[in-house]
mmCIF file of C-alpha atoms in Angstrom:
data_model
loop_
_atom_site.group_PDB
_atom_site.id
_atom_site.type_symbol
_atom_site.label_atom_id
_atom_site.label_comp_id
_atom_site.label_asym_id
_atom_site.label_seq_id
_atom_site.Cartn_x
_atom_site.Cartn_y
_atom_site.Cartn_z
ATOM 1 C CA MET A 221 19.092 84.975 -49.785
ATOM 2 C CA LEU A 222 15.932 83.797 -48.142
ATOM 3 C CA VAL A 223 16.094 80.145 -47.058
ATOM 4 C CA MET A 224 12.792 78.288 -47.154
ATOM 5 C CA ASN A 225 11.448 76.231 -44.284
ATOM 6 C CA SER A 226 9.399 73.406 -45.782
ATOM 7 C CA THR A 227 9.767 70.769 -48.447
ATOM 8 C CA PHE A 228 7.539 72.700 -50.800
ATOM 9 C CA SER A 229 8.944 76.124 -50.092
ATOM 10 C CA SER A 230 11.850 75.600 -52.480
ATOM 11 C CA SER A 231 9.430 75.183 -55.359
ATOM 12 C CA LEU A 232 7.673 78.384 -54.353
ATOM 13 C CA ASP A 233 11.041 80.092 -54.336
ATOM 14 C CA LEU A 234 11.428 78.804 -57.859
ATOM 15 C CA LEU A 235 8.030 80.171 -58.767
ATOM 16 C CA MET A 236 9.283 83.637 -57.968
ATOM 17 C CA SER A 237 11.694 83.370 -60.899
ATOM 18 C CA ASN A 238 8.679 83.470 -63.206
ATOM 19 C CA SER A 239 8.021 87.130 -62.681
ATOM 20 C CA SER A 240 8.776 89.148 -65.787
ATOM 21 C CA SER A 241 9.687 92.136 -63.641
ATOM 22 C CA THR A 242 11.957 92.647 -60.651
ATOM 23 C CA LEU A 243 10.485 91.603 -57.296
ATOM 24 C CA ALA A 244 12.129 92.403 -53.949
ATOM 25 C CA LEU A 245 11.465 90.288 -50.859
ATOM 26 C CA GLY A 246 13.488 91.582 -47.954
ATOM 27 C CA ALA A 247 17.123 91.234 -48.907
ATOM 28 C CA MET A 248 16.335 89.118 -51.937
ATOM 29 C CA THR A 249 15.848 90.647 -55.368
ATOM 30 C CA ILE A 250 14.540 88.615 -58.274
ATOM 31 C CA PRO A 251 16.096 89.770 -61.570
ATOM 32 C CA LYS A 252 14.073 90.459 -64.657
ATOM 33 C CA ASP A 253 13.370 87.596 -67.064
ATOM 34 C CA SER A 254 12.906 88.198 -70.774
ATOM 35 C CA PHE A 255 9.539 87.508 -72.344
ATOM 36 C CA SER A 256 10.924 84.798 -74.636
ATOM 37 C CA ASN A 257 12.630 82.963 -71.763
ATOM 38 C CA ALA A 258 9.550 83.225 -69.591
ATOM 39 C CA LEU A 259 7.324 81.949 -72.392
ATOM 40 C CA THR A 260 9.663 79.019 -73.100
ATOM 41 C CA LYS A 261 9.819 77.992 -69.447
ATOM 42 C CA ASN A 262 6.046 78.064 -69.098
ATOM 43 C CA ILE A 263 5.495 76.120 -72.328
ATOM 44 C CA VAL A 264 7.938 73.421 -71.186
ATOM 45 C CA ALA A 265 6.260 73.233 -67.776
ATOM 46 C CA MET A 266 2.808 72.928 -69.336
ATOM 47 C CA LEU A 267 3.935 70.285 -71.852
ATOM 48 C CA VAL A 268 5.511 68.187 -69.100
ATOM 49 C CA TRP A 269 2.364 68.529 -66.992
ATOM 50 C CA LEU A 270 0.194 67.505 -69.962
ATOM 51 C CA ALA A 271 2.337 64.464 -70.795
ATOM 52 C CA LEU A 272 2.403 63.235 -67.196
ATOM 53 C CA SER A 273 -1.316 63.924 -66.766
ATOM 54 C CA ILE A 274 -2.120 61.741 -69.781
ATOM 55 C CA ILE A 275 0.118 58.948 -68.471
ATOM 56 C CA ASN A 276 -1.268 59.157 -64.933
ATOM 57 C CA SER A 277 -4.910 59.314 -66.023
ATOM 58 C CA SER A 278 -4.459 56.273 -68.266
ATOM 59 C CA MET A 279 -2.925 54.380 -65.341
ATOM 60 C CA VAL A 280 -5.759 55.318 -63.001
ATOM 61 C CA HIS A 281 -8.298 54.279 -65.645
ATOM 62 C CA THR A 282 -6.529 50.924 -66.120
ATOM 63 C CA PHE A 283 -6.454 50.391 -62.357
ATOM 64 C CA LEU A 284 -10.184 51.094 -61.925
ATOM 65 C CA ARG A 285 -11.274 48.910 -64.833
ATOM 66 C CA HIS A 286 -9.754 45.682 -63.484
ATOM 67 C CA SER A 287 -10.676 44.317 -60.068
ATOM 68 C CA LEU A 288 -7.444 42.306 -59.763
ATOM 69 C CA PHE A 289 -5.600 45.612 -59.247
ATOM 70 C CA TYR A 290 -7.752 47.208 -56.567
ATOM 71 C CA GLU A 291 -7.803 43.909 -54.699
ATOM 72 C CA ASN A 292 -3.988 43.868 -54.549
ATOM 73 C CA PRO A 293 -2.214 45.965 -51.860
ATOM 74 C CA ARG A 294 0.771 46.577 -54.114
ATOM 75 C CA TYR A 295 -1.275 48.265 -56.824
ATOM 76 C CA ILE A 296 -3.417 50.158 -54.321
ATOM 77 C CA MET A 297 -0.320 51.845 -52.922
ATOM 78 C CA PHE A 298 0.990 52.397 -56.437
ATOM 79 C CA ILE A 299 -2.157 54.165 -57.641
ATOM 80 C CA CYS A 300 -2.166 56.204 -54.431
ATOM 81 C CA MET A 301 1.358 57.330 -55.351
ATOM 82 C CA VAL A 302 0.257 58.186 -58.904
ATOM 83 C CA ILE A 303 -2.695 60.284 -57.703
ATOM 84 C CA ASN A 304 -0.537 62.006 -55.079
ATOM 85 C CA ASP A 305 2.133 62.851 -57.659
ATOM 86 C CA ALA A 306 -0.469 64.054 -60.159
ATOM 87 C CA LEU A 307 -2.017 66.379 -57.588
ATOM 88 C CA GLN A 308 1.351 67.768 -56.569
ATOM 89 C CA LEU A 309 2.482 68.295 -60.154
ATOM 90 C CA THR A 310 -0.801 69.999 -61.070
ATOM 91 C CA LEU A 311 -0.545 72.341 -58.100
ATOM 92 C CA VAL A 312 3.110 73.217 -58.725
ATOM 93 C CA THR A 313 2.497 73.840 -62.436
ATOM 94 C CA ALA A 314 -0.581 75.939 -61.715
ATOM 95 C CA LEU A 315 1.361 78.101 -59.254
ATOM 96 C CA TYR A 316 4.187 78.376 -61.753
ATOM 97 C CA VAL A 317 1.918 79.702 -64.503
ATOM 98 C CA VAL A 318 -0.460 81.719 -62.324
ATOM 99 C CA SER A 319 2.456 83.594 -60.775
ATOM 100 C CA TYR A 320 2.671 85.508 -64.043
ATOM 101 C CA ILE A 321 -0.943 86.620 -63.843
ATOM 102 C CA PHE A 322 -1.360 87.350 -60.116
ATOM 103 C CA ARG A 323 1.615 88.809 -58.305
ATOM 104 C CA LYS A 324 -0.229 88.544 -55.004
ATOM 105 C CA ILE A 325 -3.217 86.441 -53.950
ATOM 106 C CA HIS A 326 -5.485 86.315 -50.922
ATOM 107 C CA THR A 327 -3.748 84.882 -47.859
ATOM 108 C CA SER A 328 -6.435 82.284 -47.171
ATOM 109 C CA VAL A 329 -6.210 80.958 -50.749
ATOM 110 C CA CYS A 330 -2.422 80.851 -50.548
ATOM 111 C CA CYS A 331 -2.684 78.990 -47.234
ATOM 112 C CA LEU A 332 -4.888 76.301 -48.772
ATOM 113 C CA LEU A 333 -2.570 75.855 -51.758
ATOM 114 C CA ILE A 334 0.604 75.640 -49.704
ATOM 115 C CA MET A 335 -0.844 73.256 -47.114
ATOM 116 C CA THR A 336 -2.063 70.912 -49.865
ATOM 117 C CA ALA A 337 1.299 71.090 -51.610
ATOM 118 C CA VAL A 338 3.205 70.348 -48.397
ATOM 119 C CA LEU A 339 0.933 67.382 -47.670
ATOM 120 C CA THR A 340 1.409 65.818 -51.120
ATOM 121 C CA THR A 341 5.162 66.433 -51.054
ATOM 122 C CA ARG A 342 5.643 64.831 -47.656
ATOM 123 C CA SER A 343 3.354 61.886 -48.441
ATOM 124 C CA THR A 344 5.602 60.563 -51.213
ATOM 125 C CA PRO A 345 8.493 59.232 -49.041
ATOM 126 C CA LEU A 346 6.108 57.501 -46.609
ATOM 127 C CA ILE A 347 4.234 55.818 -49.470
ATOM 128 C CA LEU A 348 7.616 54.677 -50.822
ATOM 129 C CA ALA A 349 8.396 53.129 -47.437
ATOM 130 C CA GLY A 350 5.045 51.307 -47.432
ATOM 131 C CA MET A 351 5.657 49.936 -50.924
ATOM 132 C CA ALA A 352 9.141 48.751 -49.945
ATOM 133 C CA VAL A 353 7.753 46.937 -46.888
ATOM 134 C CA GLU A 354 5.140 45.242 -49.094
ATOM 135 C CA ARG A 355 7.912 43.962 -51.395
ATOM 136 C CA TYR A 356 9.904 42.790 -48.358
ATOM 137 C CA ILE A 357 6.972 40.809 -46.973
ATOM 138 C CA SER A 358 6.178 39.231 -50.349
ATOM 139 C CA ILE A 359 9.761 37.956 -50.713
ATOM 140 C CA CYS A 360 10.788 37.160 -47.133
ATOM 141 C CA PHE A 361 7.399 35.944 -45.819
ATOM 142 C CA PRO A 362 5.575 34.584 -48.874
ATOM 143 C CA LEU A 363 3.480 32.090 -46.855
ATOM 144 C CA HIS A 364 2.163 34.847 -44.584
ATOM 145 C CA TYR A 365 1.736 37.494 -47.266
ATOM 146 C CA SER A 366 -2.011 37.043 -47.695
ATOM 147 C CA GLN A 367 -2.558 37.409 -43.934
ATOM 148 C CA MET A 368 -0.178 40.331 -43.415
ATOM 149 C CA CYS A 369 -0.923 42.381 -46.541
ATOM 150 C CA THR A 370 -4.672 42.799 -46.886
ATOM 151 C CA VAL A 371 -6.730 45.506 -48.549
ATOM 152 C CA PRO A 372 -8.171 46.863 -45.242
ATOM 153 C CA ARG A 373 -4.684 47.082 -43.718
ATOM 154 C CA THR A 374 -3.389 48.808 -46.828
ATOM 155 C CA LEU A 375 -6.168 51.391 -46.710
ATOM 156 C CA LEU A 376 -5.502 51.893 -43.003
ATOM 157 C CA LEU A 377 -1.802 52.442 -43.718
ATOM 158 C CA ILE A 378 -2.624 55.016 -46.399
ATOM 159 C CA GLY A 379 -4.941 56.796 -43.967
ATOM 160 C CA VAL A 380 -2.220 56.883 -41.294
ATOM 161 C CA ILE A 381 0.268 58.258 -43.828
ATOM 162 C CA PHE A 382 -1.997 61.136 -44.771
ATOM 163 C CA ILE A 383 -2.790 61.893 -41.126
ATOM 164 C CA LEU A 384 0.924 62.041 -40.302
ATOM 165 C CA THR A 385 1.744 64.243 -43.284
ATOM 166 C CA ALA A 386 -1.247 66.515 -42.637
ATOM 167 C CA THR A 387 -0.157 67.178 -39.046
ATOM 168 C CA PRO A 388 2.773 69.576 -39.790
ATOM 169 C CA PRO A 389 0.849 71.949 -42.121
ATOM 170 C CA ILE A 390 -2.124 71.958 -39.742
ATOM 171 C CA THR A 391 0.145 72.876 -36.822
ATOM 172 C CA ASP A 392 1.765 75.546 -39.029
ATOM 173 C CA LEU A 393 -1.683 77.030 -39.561
ATOM 174 C CA LEU A 394 -2.579 76.877 -35.866
ATOM 175 C CA ILE A 395 0.657 78.612 -34.854
ATOM 176 C CA THR A 396 0.078 81.293 -37.485
ATOM 177 C CA VAL A 397 -3.510 81.842 -36.326
ATOM 178 C CA VAL A 398 -2.258 82.395 -32.769
ATOM 179 C CA LYS A 399 0.754 84.551 -33.674
ATOM 180 C CA GLU A 400 -0.602 86.691 -36.514
ATOM 181 C CA PRO A 401 -3.294 89.381 -36.279
ATOM 182 C CA PRO A 402 -6.698 88.653 -37.906
ATOM 183 C CA SER A 403 -6.032 91.265 -40.570
ATOM 184 C CA PHE A 404 -3.151 89.134 -41.889
ATOM 185 C CA PHE A 405 -5.600 86.553 -43.291
ATOM 186 C CA HIS A 406 -7.573 89.233 -45.125
ATOM 187 C CA ALA A 407 -4.530 90.684 -46.882
ATOM 188 C CA THR A 408 -2.900 89.702 -50.172
ATOM 189 C CA ILE A 409 0.631 88.289 -50.267
ATOM 190 C CA PHE A 410 3.054 86.737 -52.688
ATOM 191 C CA CYS A 411 2.286 83.041 -52.204
ATOM 192 C CA ASP A 412 5.417 81.788 -50.499
ATOM 193 C CA HIS A 413 5.757 79.464 -47.502
ATOM 194 C CA SER A 414 8.177 81.678 -45.600
ATOM 195 C CA LEU A 415 5.988 84.741 -46.140
ATOM 196 C CA LEU A 416 2.864 82.917 -45.011
ATOM 197 C CA PHE A 417 4.215 80.970 -42.009
ATOM 198 C CA ARG A 418 6.610 83.540 -40.586
ATOM 199 C CA ASP A 419 7.035 82.435 -36.976
ATOM 200 C CA ARG A 420 10.496 81.030 -36.241
ATOM 201 C CA SER A 421 9.110 78.136 -34.202
ATOM 202 C CA ILE A 422 7.534 76.728 -37.381
ATOM 203 C CA TYR A 423 10.993 76.450 -38.944
ATOM 204 C CA TYR A 424 12.438 74.482 -36.017
ATOM 205 C CA LYS A 425 9.359 72.267 -35.758
ATOM 206 C CA ASN A 426 9.523 71.364 -39.438
ATOM 207 C CA CYS A 427 13.254 70.655 -39.227
ATOM 208 C CA VAL A 428 12.659 68.135 -36.421
ATOM 209 C CA PHE A 429 9.731 66.509 -38.197
ATOM 210 C CA ASP A 430 11.423 66.302 -41.600
ATOM 211 C CA GLY A 431 14.652 64.921 -40.165
ATOM 212 C CA THR A 432 12.821 62.280 -38.133
ATOM 213 C CA TYR A 433 10.502 61.006 -40.805
ATOM 214 C CA LEU A 434 13.069 61.058 -43.613
ATOM 215 C CA SER A 435 15.494 59.100 -41.434
ATOM 216 C CA PHE A 436 12.732 56.572 -40.765
ATOM 217 C CA VAL A 437 12.001 56.190 -44.482
ATOM 218 C CA ALA A 438 15.703 55.857 -45.382
ATOM 219 C CA LEU A 439 16.268 53.198 -42.711
ATOM 220 C CA THR A 440 13.153 51.323 -43.866
ATOM 221 C CA LEU A 441 14.364 51.224 -47.465
ATOM 222 C CA LEU A 442 17.871 50.175 -46.406
ATOM 223 C CA TYR A 443 16.538 47.426 -44.129
ATOM 224 C CA THR A 444 14.153 45.994 -46.720
ATOM 225 C CA TYR A 445 16.841 46.058 -49.413
ATOM 226 C CA CYS A 446 19.348 44.219 -47.205
ATOM 227 C CA LYS A 447 16.764 41.609 -46.208
ATOM 228 C CA ILE A 448 15.773 41.017 -49.826
ATOM 229 C CA MET A 449 19.439 40.662 -50.792
ATOM 230 C CA LEU A 450 20.010 38.103 -48.017
ATOM 231 C CA THR A 451 16.950 36.173 -49.168
ATOM 232 C CA ALA A 452 18.268 36.199 -52.731
ATOM 233 C CA ARG A 453 21.612 34.777 -51.607
ATOM 234 C CA ALA A 454 19.954 32.155 -49.436
ATOM 235 C CA ALA A 455 17.760 31.047 -52.339
ATOM 236 C CA SER A 456 20.917 30.767 -54.522
ATOM 237 C CA THR A 457 18.707 30.147 -57.543
ATOM 238 C CA GLY A 458 18.474 33.688 -58.867
ATOM 239 C CA LEU A 459 14.710 33.878 -58.603
ATOM 240 C CA ALA A 460 13.310 36.432 -61.020
ATOM 241 C CA SER A 461 10.802 37.659 -58.433
ATOM 242 C CA VAL A 462 13.593 38.332 -55.918
ATOM 243 C CA LYS A 463 15.594 40.263 -58.503
ATOM 244 C CA ARG A 464 12.573 42.334 -59.464
ATOM 245 C CA ALA A 465 11.814 43.114 -55.819
ATOM 246 C CA ARG A 466 15.426 44.097 -55.197
ATOM 247 C CA ASN A 467 15.497 46.382 -58.239
ATOM 248 C CA THR A 468 12.158 47.896 -57.226
ATOM 249 C CA VAL A 469 13.488 48.811 -53.782
ATOM 250 C CA VAL A 470 16.575 50.330 -55.420
ATOM 251 C CA LEU A 471 14.330 52.493 -57.604
ATOM 252 C CA HIS A 472 12.372 53.490 -54.505
ATOM 253 C CA GLY A 473 15.684 54.555 -52.988
ATOM 254 C CA VAL A 474 16.415 56.697 -56.052
ATOM 255 C CA GLN A 475 12.970 58.262 -55.707
ATOM 256 C CA LEU A 476 13.650 58.992 -52.051
ATOM 257 C CA LEU A 477 16.965 60.675 -52.871
ATOM 258 C CA LEU A 478 15.206 62.854 -55.424
ATOM 259 C CA CYS A 479 12.523 63.691 -52.851
ATOM 260 C CA MET A 480 15.207 64.597 -50.323
ATOM 261 C CA LEU A 481 16.568 67.164 -52.764
ATOM 262 C CA ALA A 482 13.667 69.362 -51.712
ATOM 263 C CA PHE A 483 15.268 69.618 -48.261
ATOM 264 C CA VAL A 484 18.710 70.711 -49.456
ATOM 265 C CA VAL A 485 17.767 72.692 -52.557
ATOM 266 C CA PRO A 486 17.252 76.076 -50.810
ATOM 267 C CA SER A 487 20.776 76.113 -49.336
ATOM 268 C CA LEU A 488 22.420 74.650 -52.441
ATOM 269 C CA GLN A 489 20.484 77.002 -54.693
ATOM 270 C CA ALA A 490 21.486 80.004 -52.575
ATOM 271 C CA ALA A 491 25.149 78.987 -52.779
ATOM 272 C CA LEU A 492 25.060 78.579 -56.552
ATOM 273 C CA ILE A 493 23.230 81.869 -57.069
ATOM 274 C CA SER A 494 25.793 83.687 -54.918
ATOM 275 C CA LEU A 495 28.538 82.261 -57.149
ATOM 276 C CA PHE A 496 26.680 82.843 -60.429
ATOM 277 C CA PRO A 497 24.210 85.691 -59.822
ATOM 278 C CA HIS A 498 23.728 86.302 -63.556
ATOM 279 C CA LEU A 499 22.360 82.743 -63.904
ATOM 280 C CA SER A 500 19.945 82.919 -60.959
ATOM 281 C CA LEU A 501 16.797 82.423 -63.047
ATOM 282 C CA GLU A 502 18.251 79.443 -64.899
ATOM 283 C CA ILE A 503 19.482 77.873 -61.639
ATOM 284 C CA ARG A 504 16.032 78.177 -60.079
ATOM 285 C CA TYR A 505 14.375 76.671 -63.147
ATOM 286 C CA ILE A 506 16.808 73.735 -63.288
ATOM 287 C CA PHE A 507 16.197 72.924 -59.624
ATOM 288 C CA PHE A 508 12.465 73.181 -60.236
ATOM 289 C CA LEU A 509 12.773 70.490 -62.938
ATOM 290 C CA LEU A 510 15.108 68.289 -60.879
ATOM 291 C CA VAL A 511 13.089 68.356 -57.661
ATOM 292 C CA TYR A 512 9.468 68.445 -58.795
ATOM 293 C CA ILE A 513 9.373 67.190 -62.375
ATOM 294 C CA ILE A 514 11.858 64.340 -62.873
ATOM 295 C CA PRO A 515 10.773 62.335 -59.763
ATOM 296 C CA ARG A 516 7.212 62.320 -61.131
ATOM 297 C CA PHE A 517 8.438 60.274 -64.109
ATOM 298 C CA LEU A 518 9.763 57.447 -61.933
ATOM 299 C CA SER A 519 6.427 56.202 -60.596
ATOM 300 C CA PRO A 520 5.106 55.292 -64.080
ATOM 301 C CA VAL A 521 8.442 53.653 -64.897
ATOM 302 C CA ILE A 522 8.551 51.483 -61.763
ATOM 303 C CA TYR A 523 5.091 49.932 -62.078
ATOM 304 C CA GLY A 524 3.724 51.143 -65.407
ATOM 305 C CA PHE A 525 6.544 49.782 -67.548
ATOM 306 C CA ARG A 526 8.391 47.306 -65.306
ATOM 307 C CA ASP A 527 5.408 45.446 -63.875
ATOM 308 C CA GLU A 528 4.439 42.827 -66.456
ATOM 309 C CA GLN A 529 0.866 42.369 -65.276
ATOM 310 C CA PHE A 530 0.043 46.054 -65.138
ATOM 311 C CA ARG A 531 1.889 46.725 -68.395
ATOM 312 C CA LYS A 532 -0.216 44.114 -70.200
ATOM 313 C CA TYR A 533 -3.523 45.778 -69.284
ATOM 314 C CA TRP A 534 -2.153 49.285 -69.592
ATOM 315 C CA THR A 535 -0.771 48.819 -73.123
ATOM 316 C CA ARG A 536 -4.027 47.119 -74.108
ATOM 317 C CA TYR A 537 -5.955 50.178 -72.933
ATOM 318 C CA LEU A 538 -3.591 52.548 -74.741
ATOM 319 C CA SER A 539 -3.796 50.554 -77.971
ATOM 320 C CA CYS A 540 -7.599 50.533 -77.808
ATOM 321 C CA ARG A 541 -7.626 54.286 -77.266
ATOM 322 C CA SER A 542 -5.292 54.913 -80.189
ATOM 323 C CA ARG A 543 -7.340 52.639 -82.462
ATOM 324 C CA SER A 544 -10.550 54.427 -81.556
ATOM 325 C CA ILE A 545 -8.952 57.801 -82.305
ATOM 326 C CA PHE A 546 -7.740 56.682 -85.727
ATOM 327 C CA GLN A 547 -11.126 55.121 -86.517
ATOM 328 C CA VAL A 548 -13.009 58.288 -85.597
ATOM 329 C CA ARG A 549 -10.910 60.527 -87.835
ATOM 330 C CA PRO A 550 -11.679 58.679 -91.126
ATOM 331 C CA ALA A 551 -15.363 58.636 -90.214
ATOM 332 C CA LEU A 552 -15.342 62.388 -89.652
ATOM 333 C CA LEU A 553 -13.493 62.865 -92.937
ATOM 334 C CA LYS A 554 -16.163 60.925 -94.846
ATOM 335 C CA MET A 555 -18.937 62.941 -93.236
ATOM 336 C CA ASN A 556 -17.219 66.193 -94.250
ATOM 337 C CA LEU A 557 -16.845 64.980 -97.831
#
């Protein structure tokens, strides 16, 4: 079984289960999937993508319509998370469906898709860490919050996050350009991380980077949670804001654990497939849902539903949209009559 090297490579391994015919990659053989199963999996993937796209677009629209949100660092980081998740989900779903149509694509196109996917996947934990620090400052240093958490600093932090997460895929590309012949980038390949970035040094580099930055994010979440808990005990009044901040950091921790699944899925998936080879396609599809679909639902839950201020404006926007739809339909009916 081929073990993938990057956070996104496990999803690309899952994409290979889409093929309706047998595909051999080295020692790995992908069994045939029936047309009905393949159609069902793609319909479910598209429906999930559509539902999350509607939710995310409504949140972005609500954010842009009200200045109080894009003047608040908390909501700026939240909407950055929503856009990042939407881009990642769109890319993963597109690769999932397109893999049925094009067995192989141009190497340069595959390179662009994989690098973007790796960037969006690795950005999520660092954004979570930034949001947890913002909650920590608001609870533990409320008098200094306005000086420490400003819009320019928030935008700078987001820029630093994307620079850090863009560094590994860019170095992957540079190593590949040096190691591979020019003809490699003019060929067509099955779009998979391990088939695109084949040099062994890329694997070791990514292991060091992923271990370092995930450890940093985990320690940040643990530290902020402990500090918020100590503040809650010191206050001894059960402040609602402290409880909400504590629960928010806990949910961020759950998100991080789900994100970290992408690092262990290839090995765990390989072990399960070796035990149950007749269920290999189902195992791949389940891991695809667990790693890249379910975590995308948590961001709307944390701030879309739990945050009272955002929920008030968001539900108002949704109710206005639904009213306008129901008002348009009777008008169209009268015109037809």
